Amino acid sequence: MKAQPAAQHRLLDLQATDTAIAQLDHRRATLPETATARALQADRAKAAERVIAADTVASDADLELTKAEQDLVPVRERLARNEARVADGTMTDPKALQSMLEEITHLKRRISELEDGQLEAMERAEAAREKANQVQADKTEIESRMRAVLAERETKLADIAAERKVLEREHDVVAAGIPAELLALYARIAEKAGVGAALLQHGRCGGCQLEANTSDMNRYRAAAADEVLRCEECGRILVRTAESGL
């Protein structure tokens, strides 16, 4: 293949632009914020499970407290009625009065037991609600961190996209000055090897970094300036300059 030396030199500019684009793509694919967001997403899912579990415990504790409070109501009401009957002096039968007094004693003892149970239920309910509030706060904190990370990620992605557009325009401008046949060869090699053209510098291929042997160097020296050379080792287009050692 033949191509003017100036067109071959443009391949180095094109390769530099394409390398910069590839580096941007790598940056976009490996943003640390992406991995952090995934980790936070997993943390949020676990936190949501803890919130559900804690809310369930708190709800059960509230129901237990409500039942303890409800159990006290009829006992207190019965005690109040019995004490009122004793106090009004209408009970003249000694046996009936004695029985009533014994029941009052029993009711007071029962109320004391129920109040102890109510206090314990209240403490459990408060502890359960405090736990539920804490795990909810933890989940909220994770979500806040996640929003911040995602916002930072979007900012970086936008910056990368803007840089890439500039480089894409540069690519198009440089590519427009390269003959179609040479450009197609470059594109085929780049698609396969990542780098389509490299500088031959002091007898070394800038693509595979291998030194050309004496036979290859003699062939390179003998080639016309407009002949498109390929590295014998990696197949990339070799661009000759004053630094090539020819």
PDB file of C-alpha atoms in Angstrom:
ATOM      1  CA  MET A   1       0.000   0.000   0.000  1.00  0.00           C
ATOM      2  CA  LYS A   2       1.183   3.513  -0.834  1.00  0.00           C
ATOM      3  CA  ALA A   3       0.416   6.722   1.083  1.00  0.00           C
ATOM      4  CA  GLN A   4       2.136  10.069   1.340  1.00  0.00           C
ATOM      5  CA  PRO A   5       4.450  10.399   4.382  1.00  0.00           C
ATOM      6  CA  ALA A   6       2.339  13.277   5.689  1.00  0.00           C
ATOM      7  CA  ALA A   7      -0.757  11.061   5.634  1.00  0.00           C
ATOM      8  CA  GLN A   8       1.149   8.333   7.460  1.00  0.00           C
ATOM      9  CA  HIS A   9       2.255  10.851  10.089  1.00  0.00           C
ATOM     10  CA  ARG A  10      -1.373  11.822  10.618  1.00  0.00           C
ATOM     11  CA  LEU A  11      -1.970   8.243  11.734  1.00  0.00           C
ATOM     12  CA  LEU A  12       0.089   8.992  14.849  1.00  0.00           C
ATOM     13  CA  ASP A  13      -2.163  11.961  15.641  1.00  0.00           C
ATOM     14  CA  LEU A  14      -5.207   9.798  15.017  1.00  0.00           C
ATOM     15  CA  GLN A  15      -3.816   7.041  17.222  1.00  0.00           C
ATOM     16  CA  ALA A  16      -3.088   9.525  20.019  1.00  0.00           C
ATOM     17  CA  THR A  17      -6.687  10.748  19.851  1.00  0.00           C
ATOM     18  CA  ASP A  18      -8.093   7.218  19.781  1.00  0.00           C
ATOM     19  CA  THR A  19      -5.877   6.217  22.709  1.00  0.00           C
ATOM     20  CA  ALA A  20      -7.209   9.176  24.687  1.00  0.00           C
ATOM     21  CA  ILE A  21     -10.773   8.099  23.838  1.00  0.00           C
ATOM     22  CA  ALA A  22     -10.019   4.543  24.981  1.00  0.00           C
ATOM     23  CA  GLN A  23      -8.597   5.897  28.232  1.00  0.00           C
ATOM     24  CA  LEU A  24     -11.778   7.907  28.793  1.00  0.00           C
ATOM     25  CA  ASP A  25     -13.878   4.801  28.162  1.00  0.00           C
ATOM     26  CA  HIS A  26     -11.768   2.907  30.690  1.00  0.00           C
ATOM     27  CA  ARG A  27     -12.222   5.713  33.225  1.00  0.00           C
ATOM     28  CA  ARG A  28     -15.970   5.644  32.672  1.00  0.00           C
ATOM     29  CA  ALA A  29     -16.108   1.865  33.128  1.00  0.00           C
ATOM     30  CA  THR A  30     -13.979   1.885  36.276  1.00  0.00           C
ATOM     31  CA  LEU A  31     -15.233   4.923  38.173  1.00  0.00           C
ATOM     32  CA  PRO A  32     -14.796   4.181  41.900  1.00  0.00           C
ATOM     33  CA  GLU A  33     -18.181   5.780  42.518  1.00  0.00           C
ATOM     34  CA  THR A  34     -19.818   2.977  40.524  1.00  0.00           C
ATOM     35  CA  ALA A  35     -18.399   0.295  42.813  1.00  0.00           C
ATOM     36  CA  THR A  36     -19.215   2.395  45.874  1.00  0.00           C
ATOM     37  CA  ALA A  37     -22.803   2.855  44.688  1.00  0.00           C
ATOM     38  CA  ARG A  38     -23.190  -0.908  44.187  1.00  0.00           C
ATOM     39  CA  ALA A  39     -21.869  -1.564  47.688  1.00  0.00           C
ATOM     40  CA  LEU A  40     -24.206   1.058  49.157  1.00  0.00           C
ATOM     41  CA  GLN A  41     -27.119  -0.417  47.218  1.00  0.00           C
ATOM     42  CA  ALA A  42     -26.416  -3.783  48.848  1.00  0.00           C
ATOM     43  CA  ASP A  43     -26.105  -2.080  52.246  1.00  0.00           C
ATOM     44  CA  ARG A  44     -29.422  -0.307  51.673  1.00  0.00           C
ATOM     45  CA  ALA A  45     -31.159  -3.598  50.861  1.00  0.00           C
ATOM     46  CA  LYS A  46     -29.841  -5.150  54.071  1.00  0.00           C
ATOM     47  CA  ALA A  47     -30.802  -2.038  56.033  1.00  0.00           C
ATOM     48  CA  ALA A  48     -34.328  -2.208  54.597  1.00  0.00           C
ATOM     49  CA  GLU A  49     -34.617  -5.788  55.834  1.00  0.00           C
ATOM     50  CA  ARG A  50     -33.464  -4.692  59.288  1.00  0.00           C
ATOM     51  CA  VAL A  51     -36.039  -1.887  59.285  1.00  0.00           C
ATOM     52  CA  ILE A  52     -38.845  -4.327  58.468  1.00  0.00           C
ATOM     53  CA  ALA A  53     -37.697  -6.725  61.175  1.00  0.00           C
ATOM     54  CA  ALA A  54     -37.329  -3.959  63.776  1.00  0.00           C
ATOM     55  CA  ASP A  55     -40.710  -2.433  62.891  1.00  0.00           C
ATOM     56  CA  THR A  56     -42.318  -5.848  63.259  1.00  0.00           C
ATOM     57  CA  VAL A  57     -40.789  -6.284  66.713  1.00  0.00           C
ATOM     58  CA  ALA A  58     -41.866  -2.768  67.685  1.00  0.00           C
ATOM     59  CA  SER A  59     -45.420  -3.352  66.451  1.00  0.00           C
ATOM     60  CA  ASP A  60     -45.643  -6.615  68.377  1.00  0.00           C
ATOM     61  CA  ALA A  61     -44.346  -4.848  71.488  1.00  0.00           C
ATOM     62  CA  ASP A  62     -46.944  -2.089  71.060  1.00  0.00           C
ATOM     63  CA  LEU A  63     -49.684  -4.699  70.792  1.00  0.00           C
ATOM     64  CA  GLU A  64     -48.377  -6.384  73.926  1.00  0.00           C
ATOM     65  CA  LEU A  65     -48.420  -3.053  75.771  1.00  0.00           C
ATOM     66  CA  THR A  66     -51.943  -2.286  74.566  1.00  0.00           C
ATOM     67  CA  LYS A  67     -53.128  -5.686  75.790  1.00  0.00           C
ATOM     68  CA  ALA A  68     -51.461  -5.135  79.170  1.00  0.00           C
ATOM     69  CA  GLU A  69     -53.231  -1.785  79.492  1.00  0.00           C
ATOM     70  CA  GLN A  70     -56.563  -3.267  78.421  1.00  0.00           C
ATOM     71  CA  ASP A  71     -56.224  -6.139  80.909  1.00  0.00           C
ATOM     72  CA  LEU A  72     -55.978  -3.608  83.736  1.00  0.00           C
ATOM     73  CA  VAL A  73     -59.193  -1.770  82.890  1.00  0.00           C
ATOM     74  CA  PRO A  74     -61.830  -4.341  84.012  1.00  0.00           C
ATOM     75  CA  VAL A  75     -59.855  -5.260  87.148  1.00  0.00           C
ATOM     76  CA  ARG A  76     -59.561  -1.620  88.224  1.00  0.00           C
ATOM     77  CA  GLU A  77     -63.225  -1.036  87.475  1.00  0.00           C
ATOM     78  CA  ARG A  78     -64.233  -4.059  89.584  1.00  0.00           C
ATOM     79  CA  LEU A  79     -62.002  -2.884  92.435  1.00  0.00           C
ATOM     80  CA  ALA A  80     -63.558   0.565  92.295  1.00  0.00           C
ATOM     81  CA  ARG A  81     -67.082  -0.895  92.432  1.00  0.00           C
ATOM     82  CA  ASN A  82     -66.246  -3.200  95.320  1.00  0.00           C
ATOM     83  CA  GLU A  83     -64.577  -0.446  97.321  1.00  0.00           C
ATOM     84  CA  ALA A  84     -67.580   1.788  96.701  1.00  0.00           C
ATOM     85  CA  ARG A  85     -69.967  -0.878  98.022  1.00  0.00           C
ATOM     86  CA  VAL A  86     -67.856  -1.322 101.133  1.00  0.00           C
ATOM     87  CA  ALA A  87     -67.595   2.401 101.637  1.00  0.00           C
ATOM     88  CA  ASP A  88     -71.317   3.124 101.314  1.00  0.00           C
ATOM     89  CA  GLY A  89     -72.115   0.841 104.268  1.00  0.00           C
ATOM     90  CA  THR A  90     -74.898  -1.022 102.529  1.00  0.00           C
ATOM     91  CA  MET A  91     -73.328  -4.426 103.130  1.00  0.00           C
ATOM     92  CA  THR A  92     -74.708  -5.545 106.489  1.00  0.00           C
ATOM     93  CA  ASP A  93     -74.012  -9.256 106.171  1.00  0.00           C
ATOM     94  CA  PRO A  94     -70.638  -9.901 107.905  1.00  0.00           C
ATOM     95  CA  LYS A  95     -69.849 -12.905 105.730  1.00  0.00           C
ATOM     96  CA  ALA A  96     -70.636 -11.007 102.540  1.00  0.00           C
ATOM     97  CA  LEU A  97     -68.530  -8.094 103.751  1.00  0.00           C
ATOM     98  CA  GLN A  98     -65.627 -10.390 104.624  1.00  0.00           C
ATOM     99  CA  SER A  99     -65.852 -12.035 101.236  1.00  0.00           C
ATOM    100  CA  MET A 100     -65.880  -8.618  99.578  1.00  0.00           C
ATOM    101  CA  LEU A 101     -62.813  -7.492 101.536  1.00  0.00           C
ATOM    102  CA  GLU A 102     -60.959 -10.653 100.538  1.00  0.00           C
ATOM    103  CA  GLU A 103     -61.858 -10.051  96.914  1.00  0.00           C
ATOM    104  CA  ILE A 104     -60.630  -6.465  97.185  1.00  0.00           C
ATOM    105  CA  THR A 105     -57.294  -7.736  98.527  1.00  0.00           C
ATOM    106  CA  HIS A 106     -57.089 -10.224  95.681  1.00  0.00           C
ATOM    107  CA  LEU A 107     -57.944  -7.529  93.118  1.00  0.00           C
ATOM    108  CA  LYS A 108     -55.249  -5.208  94.461  1.00  0.00           C
ATOM    109  CA  ARG A 109     -52.701  -7.998  94.271  1.00  0.00           C
ATOM    110  CA  ARG A 110     -53.832  -8.770  90.727  1.00  0.00           C
ATOM    111  CA  ILE A 111     -53.610  -5.104  89.744  1.00  0.00           C
ATOM    112  CA  SER A 112     -50.076  -4.946  91.138  1.00  0.00           C
ATOM    113  CA  GLU A 113     -49.100  -7.962  89.036  1.00  0.00           C
ATOM    114  CA  LEU A 114     -50.725  -6.502  85.941  1.00  0.00           C
ATOM    115  CA  GLU A 115     -49.038  -3.123  86.504  1.00  0.00           C
ATOM    116  CA  ASP A 116     -45.671  -4.856  86.779  1.00  0.00           C
ATOM    117  CA  GLY A 117     -46.430  -6.605  83.506  1.00  0.00           C
ATOM    118  CA  GLN A 118     -47.539  -3.308  81.991  1.00  0.00           C
ATOM    119  CA  LEU A 119     -44.277  -1.642  83.048  1.00  0.00           C
ATOM    120  CA  GLU A 120     -42.237  -4.461  81.543  1.00  0.00           C
ATOM    121  CA  ALA A 121     -44.274  -4.281  78.337  1.00  0.00           C
ATOM    122  CA  MET A 122     -43.753  -0.520  78.240  1.00  0.00           C
ATOM    123  CA  GLU A 123     -39.996  -0.936  78.611  1.00  0.00           C
ATOM    124  CA  ARG A 124     -39.931  -3.540  75.851  1.00  0.00           C
ATOM    125  CA  ALA A 125     -42.027  -1.322  73.591  1.00  0.00           C
ATOM    126  CA  GLU A 126     -39.765   1.682  74.197  1.00  0.00           C
ATOM    127  CA  ALA A 127     -36.632  -0.377  73.548  1.00  0.00           C
ATOM    128  CA  ALA A 128     -38.130  -1.878  70.402  1.00  0.00           C
ATOM    129  CA  ARG A 129     -39.210   1.525  69.100  1.00  0.00           C
ATOM    130  CA  GLU A 130     -35.780   2.981  69.864  1.00  0.00           C
ATOM    131  CA  LYS A 131     -34.194   0.118  67.939  1.00  0.00           C
ATOM    132  CA  ALA A 132     -36.587   0.643  65.036  1.00  0.00           C
ATOM    133  CA  ASN A 133     -35.791   4.356  64.961  1.00  0.00           C
ATOM    134  CA  GLN A 134     -32.068   3.614  64.995  1.00  0.00           C
ATOM    135  CA  VAL A 135     -32.142   1.153  62.098  1.00  0.00           C
ATOM    136  CA  GLN A 136     -34.329   3.582  60.152  1.00  0.00           C
ATOM    137  CA  ALA A 137     -31.775   6.332  60.814  1.00  0.00           C
ATOM    138  CA  ASP A 138     -29.024   3.988  59.628  1.00  0.00           C
ATOM    139  CA  LYS A 139     -30.949   3.301  56.421  1.00  0.00           C
ATOM    140  CA  THR A 140     -31.538   7.022  55.886  1.00  0.00           C
ATOM    141  CA  GLU A 141     -27.827   7.705  56.350  1.00  0.00           C
ATOM    142  CA  ILE A 142     -26.937   5.030  53.788  1.00  0.00           C
ATOM    143  CA  GLU A 143     -29.434   6.514  51.330  1.00  0.00           C
ATOM    144  CA  SER A 144     -27.963   9.975  51.872  1.00  0.00           C
ATOM    145  CA  ARG A 145     -24.460   8.686  51.161  1.00  0.00           C
ATOM    146  CA  MET A 146     -25.750   6.848  48.114  1.00  0.00           C
ATOM    147  CA  ARG A 147     -27.354  10.009  46.703  1.00  0.00           C
ATOM    148  CA  ALA A 148     -24.094  11.906  47.197  1.00  0.00           C
ATOM    149  CA  VAL A 149     -22.067   9.166  45.499  1.00  0.00           C
ATOM    150  CA  LEU A 150     -24.495   8.956  42.575  1.00  0.00           C
ATOM    151  CA  ALA A 151     -24.421  12.732  42.171  1.00  0.00           C
ATOM    152  CA  GLU A 152     -20.621  12.675  42.094  1.00  0.00           C
ATOM    153  CA  ARG A 153     -20.732   9.814  39.605  1.00  0.00           C
ATOM    154  CA  GLU A 154     -23.109  11.701  37.318  1.00  0.00           C
ATOM    155  CA  THR A 155     -20.839  14.757  37.435  1.00  0.00           C
ATOM    156  CA  LYS A 156     -17.817  12.685  36.445  1.00  0.00           C
ATOM    157  CA  LEU A 157     -19.755  10.887  33.711  1.00  0.00           C
ATOM    158  CA  ALA A 158     -20.863  14.234  32.301  1.00  0.00           C
ATOM    159  CA  ASP A 159     -17.264  15.495  32.320  1.00  0.00           C
ATOM    160  CA  ILE A 160     -16.060  12.334  30.579  1.00  0.00           C
ATOM    161  CA  ALA A 161     -18.827  12.601  27.982  1.00  0.00           C
ATOM    162  CA  ALA A 162     -17.875  16.222  27.274  1.00  0.00           C
ATOM    163  CA  GLU A 163     -14.189  15.316  26.894  1.00  0.00           C
ATOM    164  CA  ARG A 164     -15.101  12.427  24.633  1.00  0.00           C
ATOM    165  CA  LYS A 165     -17.121  14.665  22.318  1.00  0.00           C
ATOM    166  CA  VAL A 166     -14.117  16.957  21.912  1.00  0.00           C
ATOM    167  CA  LEU A 167     -11.872  13.999  21.124  1.00  0.00           C
ATOM    168  CA  GLU A 168     -14.413  12.545  18.697  1.00  0.00           C
ATOM    169  CA  ARG A 169     -14.407  15.847  16.792  1.00  0.00           C
ATOM    170  CA  GLU A 170     -10.598  15.795  16.753  1.00  0.00           C
ATOM    171  CA  HIS A 171     -10.710  12.215  15.472  1.00  0.00           C
ATOM    172  CA  ASP A 172     -13.007  13.210  12.624  1.00  0.00           C
ATOM    173  CA  VAL A 173     -10.841  16.199  11.667  1.00  0.00           C
ATOM    174  CA  VAL A 174      -7.633  14.146  11.607  1.00  0.00           C
ATOM    175  CA  ALA A 175      -9.283  11.186   9.852  1.00  0.00           C
ATOM    176  CA  ALA A 176     -10.540  13.493   7.094  1.00  0.00           C
ATOM    177  CA  GLY A 177      -6.924  14.106   6.038  1.00  0.00           C
ATOM    178  CA  ILE A 178      -6.070  10.414   5.699  1.00  0.00           C
ATOM    179  CA  PRO A 179      -6.716   8.454   2.480  1.00  0.00           C
ATOM    180  CA  ALA A 180      -9.684   6.096   2.781  1.00  0.00           C
ATOM    181  CA  GLU A 181      -7.681   2.937   2.049  1.00  0.00           C
ATOM    182  CA  LEU A 182      -5.046   3.753   4.675  1.00  0.00           C
ATOM    183  CA  LEU A 183      -7.729   4.754   7.172  1.00  0.00           C
ATOM    184  CA  ALA A 184      -9.591   1.482   6.622  1.00  0.00           C
ATOM    185  CA  LEU A 185      -6.387  -0.508   7.209  1.00  0.00           C
ATOM    186  CA  TYR A 186      -5.721   1.433  10.395  1.00  0.00           C
ATOM    187  CA  ALA A 187      -9.293   0.805  11.610  1.00  0.00           C
ATOM    188  CA  ARG A 188      -9.080  -2.944  10.961  1.00  0.00           C
ATOM    189  CA  ILE A 189      -5.807  -3.263  12.858  1.00  0.00           C
ATOM    190  CA  ALA A 190      -7.030  -1.057  15.720  1.00  0.00           C
ATOM    191  CA  GLU A 191     -10.203  -3.102  16.080  1.00  0.00           C
ATOM    192  CA  LYS A 192      -8.161  -6.272  16.441  1.00  0.00           C
ATOM    193  CA  ALA A 193      -5.079  -5.049  18.337  1.00  0.00           C
ATOM    194  CA  GLY A 194      -6.297  -1.894  20.065  1.00  0.00           C
ATOM    195  CA  VAL A 195      -3.540   0.196  18.470  1.00  0.00           C
ATOM    196  CA  GLY A 196      -3.542   0.598  14.691  1.00  0.00           C
ATOM    197  CA  ALA A 197      -0.404   2.640  14.102  1.00  0.00           C
ATOM    198  CA  ALA A 198       2.818   3.102  16.009  1.00  0.00           C
ATOM    199  CA  LEU A 199       6.012   5.080  15.728  1.00  0.00           C
ATOM    200  CA  LEU A 200       9.154   3.260  14.644  1.00  0.00           C
ATOM    201  CA  GLN A 201      11.607   4.753  17.107  1.00  0.00           C
ATOM    202  CA  HIS A 202      15.284   3.777  17.176  1.00  0.00           C
ATOM    203  CA  GLY A 203      14.442   0.478  15.545  1.00  0.00           C
ATOM    204  CA  ARG A 204      11.709  -0.379  18.053  1.00  0.00           C
ATOM    205  CA  CYS A 205       7.976  -0.702  17.315  1.00  0.00           C
ATOM    206  CA  GLY A 206       5.998   1.637  19.543  1.00  0.00           C
ATOM    207  CA  GLY A 207       3.100  -0.813  19.488  1.00  0.00           C
ATOM    208  CA  CYS A 208       4.570  -4.123  20.626  1.00  0.00           C
ATOM    209  CA  GLN A 209       7.808  -2.555  21.948  1.00  0.00           C
ATOM    210  CA  LEU A 210       9.929  -5.158  20.144  1.00  0.00           C
ATOM    211  CA  GLU A 211      13.127  -4.226  18.308  1.00  0.00           C
ATOM    212  CA  ALA A 212      13.276  -4.985  14.628  1.00  0.00           C
ATOM    213  CA  ASN A 213      16.005  -7.394  13.568  1.00  0.00           C
ATOM    214  CA  THR A 214      18.717  -6.453  11.090  1.00  0.00           C
ATOM    215  CA  SER A 215      16.867  -7.945   8.145  1.00  0.00           C
ATOM    216  CA  ASP A 216      13.685  -6.019   8.907  1.00  0.00           C
ATOM    217  CA  MET A 217      15.613  -2.793   9.476  1.00  0.00           C
ATOM    218  CA  ASN A 218      17.309  -3.183   6.098  1.00  0.00           C
ATOM    219  CA  ARG A 219      13.904  -3.669   4.493  1.00  0.00           C
ATOM    220  CA  TYR A 220      12.566  -0.575   6.229  1.00  0.00           C
ATOM    221  CA  ARG A 221      15.559   1.458   5.004  1.00  0.00           C
ATOM    222  CA  ALA A 222      15.077   0.270   1.458  1.00  0.00           C
ATOM    223  CA  ALA A 223      11.337   1.038   1.405  1.00  0.00           C
ATOM    224  CA  ALA A 224      10.135   4.123  -0.434  1.00  0.00           C
ATOM    225  CA  ALA A 225       8.934   7.009   1.708  1.00  0.00           C
ATOM    226  CA  ASP A 226       5.355   6.526   0.525  1.00  0.00           C
ATOM    227  CA  GLU A 227       5.294   2.783   1.211  1.00  0.00           C
ATOM    228  CA  VAL A 228       3.149   1.792   4.185  1.00  0.00           C
ATOM    229  CA  LEU A 229       5.195  -0.449   6.471  1.00  0.00           C
ATOM    230  CA  ARG A 230       3.859  -3.052   8.872  1.00  0.00           C
ATOM    231  CA  CYS A 231       5.602  -4.379  11.983  1.00  0.00           C
ATOM    232  CA  GLU A 232       6.693  -7.944  11.340  1.00  0.00           C
ATOM    233  CA  GLU A 233       5.896  -8.888  14.941  1.00  0.00           C
ATOM    234  CA  CYS A 234       2.500  -7.303  15.660  1.00  0.00           C
ATOM    235  CA  GLY A 235       1.249  -6.234  12.228  1.00  0.00           C
ATOM    236  CA  ARG A 236       0.681  -2.605  13.201  1.00  0.00           C
ATOM    237  CA  ILE A 237       1.368   0.194  10.749  1.00  0.00           C
ATOM    238  CA  LEU A 238       4.864   1.566  11.358  1.00  0.00           C
ATOM    239  CA  VAL A 239       5.276   5.302  10.886  1.00  0.00           C
ATOM    240  CA  ARG A 240       8.798   6.462  10.101  1.00  0.00           C
ATOM    241  CA  THR A 241      10.261   9.728  11.378  1.00  0.00           C
ATOM    242  CA  ALA A 242      13.736  11.126  11.932  1.00  0.00           C
ATOM    243  CA  GLU A 243      13.770   9.147  15.204  1.00  0.00           C
ATOM    244  CA  SER A 244      13.274   5.787  13.518  1.00  0.00           C
ATOM    245  CA  GLY A 245      16.988   4.991  13.304  1.00  0.00           C
ATOM    246  CA  LEU A 246      16.928   4.317   9.568  1.00  0.00           C
TER     247      LEU A 246
END
